[in-house]
Short mmCIF file of C-alpha atoms in Angstrom, two decimals:
data_model
loop_
_atom_site.label_atom_id
_atom_site.label_comp_id
_atom_site.label_asym_id
_atom_site.label_seq_id
_atom_site.Cartn_x
_atom_site.Cartn_y
_atom_site.Cartn_z
CA MET A 316 7.54 6.65 27.44
CA SER A 317 9.75 5.84 24.44
CA THR A 318 6.78 4.81 22.29
CA GLN A 319 5.23 8.22 22.84
CA LYS A 320 8.38 10.12 21.98
CA THR A 321 9.15 8.28 18.74
CA PRO A 322 6.46 9.96 16.56
CA LEU A 323 7.37 13.38 17.91
CA LEU A 324 10.57 13.81 15.87
CA PRO A 325 8.94 13.29 12.42
CA SER A 326 6.15 15.66 13.40
CA LEU A 327 8.60 18.35 14.50
CA SER A 328 10.70 17.81 11.38
CA ALA A 329 7.64 18.16 9.15
CA PHE A 330 6.68 21.38 10.92
CA PHE A 331 10.11 23.01 10.71
CA LEU A 332 10.80 21.90 7.13
CA THR A 333 7.37 22.52 5.57
CA VAL A 334 4.85 24.43 7.70
CA LEU A 335 7.19 27.00 9.23
CA PRO A 336 8.88 27.96 5.92
CA PHE A 337 5.43 28.42 4.36
CA ILE A 338 4.38 30.77 7.18
CA THR A 339 7.59 32.80 7.15
CA SER A 340 7.63 32.96 3.33
CA SER A 341 4.07 34.28 3.29
CA ILE A 342 4.98 36.96 5.84
CA LEU A 343 8.14 37.90 3.94
CA GLY A 344 6.32 38.00 0.60
CA ALA A 345 3.68 40.33 2.01
CA TRP A 346 6.39 42.57 3.51
CA ILE A 347 8.29 42.77 0.22
CA ILE A 348 5.13 43.74 -1.67
CA ARG A 349 4.31 46.50 0.83
CA ASN A 350 7.88 47.86 0.84
CA GLU A 351 8.83 47.63 -2.84
CA THR A 352 9.74 51.32 -3.02
CA LEU A 353 11.93 51.05 0.08
CA ILE A 354 13.81 48.02 -1.25
CA GLU A 355 14.47 49.77 -4.56
CA ARG A 356 16.45 52.40 -2.61
CA PHE A 357 18.73 49.84 -0.90
CA ASN A 358 22.44 50.58 -1.26
CA LEU A 359 25.36 48.13 -1.24
CA GLN A 360 25.57 48.06 2.54
CA ASP A 361 21.84 47.37 2.85
CA TRP A 362 22.07 44.45 0.45
CA ALA A 363 25.09 43.07 2.32
CA ILE A 364 23.06 43.05 5.55
CA VAL A 365 20.14 41.45 3.72
CA CYS A 366 22.43 38.69 2.41
CA VAL A 367 23.74 37.87 5.89
CA VAL A 368 20.24 37.72 7.36
CA CYS A 369 18.97 35.63 4.43
CA ALA A 370 21.87 33.19 4.76
CA LEU A 371 20.96 32.60 8.40
CA ALA A 372 17.26 32.32 7.53
CA CYS A 373 17.95 29.75 4.80
CA ALA A 374 20.20 27.76 7.14
CA LEU A 375 17.39 27.67 9.72
CA ALA A 376 14.86 26.64 7.03
CA LEU A 377 12.86 29.84 7.53
CA ILE A 378 13.00 30.99 3.91
CA PRO A 379 13.32 28.88 0.72
CA PRO A 380 16.18 30.15 -1.49
CA THR A 381 13.91 30.12 -4.54
CA LEU A 382 11.75 32.89 -3.08
CA LEU A 383 14.88 34.95 -2.45
CA ALA A 384 16.05 34.35 -6.00
CA PHE A 385 12.73 35.63 -7.36
CA ALA A 386 12.95 38.79 -5.26
CA PHE A 387 16.67 39.37 -5.83
CA GLY A 388 16.21 38.92 -9.57
CA TYR A 389 13.31 41.37 -9.58
CA PHE A 390 15.31 44.10 -7.83
CA LEU A 391 18.90 43.39 -8.93
CA GLY A 392 18.59 41.61 -12.27
CA TRP A 393 21.41 39.25 -13.26
CA TRP A 394 23.70 40.84 -10.67
CA ALA A 395 21.64 38.90 -8.11
CA LEU A 396 23.39 35.64 -9.07
CA VAL A 397 26.56 36.52 -7.17
CA PRO A 398 25.04 37.28 -3.72
CA LEU A 399 22.49 34.47 -4.09
CA ILE A 400 25.09 31.79 -4.73
CA LEU A 401 27.32 33.12 -1.94
CA LEU A 402 24.53 33.24 0.64
CA ASN A 403 23.29 29.78 -0.37
CA LEU A 404 26.78 28.32 0.00
CA ALA A 405 27.10 30.06 3.37
CA ALA A 406 23.79 28.51 4.47
CA ILE A 407 24.95 25.06 3.34
CA ALA A 408 28.22 25.41 5.23
CA LEU A 409 26.44 26.65 8.35
CA VAL A 410 23.98 23.74 8.42
CA TYR A 411 26.81 21.29 7.74
CA GLU A 412 28.86 22.55 10.69
CA ILE A 413 25.88 22.71 13.06
CA THR A 414 24.70 19.20 12.16
CA LYS A 415 28.21 17.80 12.66
CA ARG A 416 27.92 18.79 16.32
CA LEU A 417 24.62 16.95 16.74
CA ASN A 418 24.27 13.25 17.44
CA GLY A 419 23.60 11.94 13.97
CA GLU A 420 24.96 8.51 14.88
CA VAL A 421 21.58 7.57 16.37
CA LEU A 422 19.90 7.98 12.98
CA LEU A 423 22.66 6.12 11.16
CA ARG A 424 22.49 3.22 13.61
CA TYR A 425 18.74 3.04 13.09
CA LEU A 426 19.12 3.04 9.30
CA SER A 427 21.77 0.32 9.51
CA HIS A 428 19.01 -2.18 10.36
CA PHE A 429 17.68 -1.86 6.80
CA PRO A 430 19.97 -3.61 4.27
CA ARG A 431 18.57 -1.75 1.25
CA VAL A 432 19.13 1.60 2.95
CA VAL A 433 22.70 0.60 3.84
CA SER A 434 23.31 -0.39 0.23
CA MET A 435 21.93 2.94 -0.95
CA LEU A 436 24.11 4.88 1.50
CA ASN A 437 27.17 2.99 0.29
CA ARG A 438 26.42 3.98 -3.30
CA ILE A 439 26.01 7.60 -2.24
CA GLN A 440 29.43 7.53 -0.58
CA LYS A 441 30.95 6.25 -3.81
CA ASP A 442 29.34 9.05 -5.86
CA GLU A 443 29.11 11.89 -3.33
CA LEU A 444 29.68 14.70 -5.80
CA GLN A 445 27.04 13.42 -8.23
CA PHE A 446 24.54 12.88 -5.42
CA VAL A 447 24.98 16.44 -4.13
CA PHE A 448 24.89 17.92 -7.63
CA PHE A 449 21.68 16.21 -8.78
CA THR A 450 19.99 16.81 -5.43
CA LYS A 451 20.72 20.53 -5.59
CA LEU A 452 19.77 20.65 -9.26
CA SER A 453 16.19 19.61 -8.53
CA PRO A 454 13.87 22.60 -7.92
CA VAL A 455 11.44 20.45 -5.93
CA VAL A 456 13.79 19.01 -3.28
CA PRO A 457 13.72 21.16 -0.10
CA PHE A 458 16.94 23.15 0.35
CA ALA A 459 17.15 22.79 4.14
CA LEU A 460 16.41 19.06 4.10
CA THR A 461 19.21 18.29 1.64
CA ASN A 462 21.71 20.29 3.69
CA LEU A 463 20.77 18.25 6.75
CA VAL A 464 21.06 14.97 4.86
CA PHE A 465 24.51 15.84 3.48
CA SER A 466 25.89 16.35 6.97
CA LEU A 467 24.16 13.33 8.51
CA LEU A 468 25.59 11.11 5.78
CA LYS A 469 29.05 12.57 6.47
CA ILE A 470 29.58 13.59 2.86
CA ARG A 471 32.89 15.37 2.42
CA PHE A 472 32.56 19.12 2.85
CA SER A 473 34.45 19.79 -0.40
CA ASN A 474 31.92 17.68 -2.34
CA VAL A 475 29.01 19.39 -0.59
CA ILE A 476 30.28 22.85 -1.55
CA LEU A 477 31.35 21.98 -5.11
CA GLY A 478 28.28 19.87 -5.88
CA GLY A 479 26.00 22.43 -4.26
CA PHE A 480 27.58 25.27 -6.23
CA LEU A 481 27.28 23.50 -9.58
CA GLY A 482 23.76 22.23 -8.88
CA MET A 483 22.41 25.58 -7.72
CA ILE A 484 23.54 27.57 -10.75
CA PRO A 485 20.79 26.42 -13.19
CA ARG A 486 17.87 26.64 -10.72
CA THR A 487 19.10 29.95 -9.27
CA ALA A 488 19.58 31.43 -12.75
CA LEU A 489 16.06 30.31 -13.69
CA ALA A 490 14.55 31.95 -10.59
CA VAL A 491 16.51 35.17 -11.21
CA TRP A 492 15.32 35.23 -14.82
CA VAL A 493 11.71 34.77 -13.70
CA GLY A 494 12.13 37.69 -11.28
CA LEU A 495 13.77 39.79 -13.97
CA GLU A 496 10.94 39.13 -16.44
CA ALA A 497 8.15 39.75 -13.93
CA LYS A 498 5.94 42.75 -14.73
CA GLY A 499 4.88 43.26 -11.14
CA LEU A 500 6.13 42.24 -7.71
CA ARG A 501 2.77 40.97 -6.51
CA GLN A 502 2.38 38.84 -9.63
CA LEU A 503 5.88 37.45 -9.10
CA ILE A 504 5.33 36.52 -5.44
CA GLU A 505 1.88 35.01 -5.94
CA ASN A 506 2.44 33.32 -9.33
CA PRO A 507 6.20 32.82 -9.78
CA ASN A 508 5.88 30.05 -12.40
CA GLU A 509 3.26 31.70 -14.58
CA ASN A 510 5.67 31.93 -17.51
CA ILE A 511 5.38 28.83 -19.71
CA THR A 512 9.13 28.84 -20.43
CA SER A 513 9.99 28.68 -16.73
CA ARG A 514 7.59 25.77 -16.28
CA VAL A 515 9.29 23.86 -19.09
CA VAL A 516 12.74 24.51 -17.62
CA VAL A 517 11.58 23.40 -14.16
CA ILE A 518 10.26 20.16 -15.63
CA ILE A 519 13.55 19.61 -17.48
CA LEU A 520 15.59 20.20 -14.31
CA VAL A 521 13.39 17.77 -12.37
CA ILE A 522 13.75 15.10 -15.07
CA VAL A 523 17.53 15.52 -15.27
CA SER A 524 17.90 15.41 -11.48
CA VAL A 525 15.70 12.29 -11.19
CA ILE A 526 17.67 10.50 -13.91
CA GLY A 527 20.95 11.49 -12.25
CA LEU A 528 19.87 10.39 -8.78
CA THR A 529 18.55 7.12 -10.21
CA ARG A 530 21.98 6.41 -11.69
CA VAL A 531 23.52 7.01 -8.26
CA PHE A 532 21.03 4.84 -6.36
CA VAL A 533 20.51 1.98 -8.80
CA LYS A 534 23.25 -0.59 -8.87
CA ARG A 535 24.98 -0.69 -12.23
#
């Protein structure tokens, strides 16, 4: 029985972290396009409700924060930075607290059988803030997955919040700028990285994050 259950967890994780967000993002994108006029009439209370719902959705890996940043930037401009950072931090904190109540010791005991992994985890614990910062800086690392990893590795909550805040600012600002510069909502949702400048910035952020993570992982 145990040999049959072992492959189930990776399959479920892949579904909830990749397939499900793609489905929900497609549905949300289509809804936003159809209701652009309605969203433009949202008041402060409406946006507050949207932020709470989006924070929960990001925590549950239903919506990638980048998609929200595109949409928020399109409708709110640079003012979108404040609610986006707050809801992202709320999602990080929520996942951190939920994961703390799960049995993550099983995974850590399994990883302890691999000396190289143990060595890597020890280096992460020595440079927690840098690890969180460079992980959140990368636009290609899944938001929900990193939040889960931070909690499973028992990284200090203060480092998760501070590193997450500092790392999210560049990528969130880039997404907001792309939304602000978009000429049409449909074009933004379907081709968010059409602008050559945004592509260059994404590549730069990826390179910087890879170099930073390499410095954390590789023994000096």
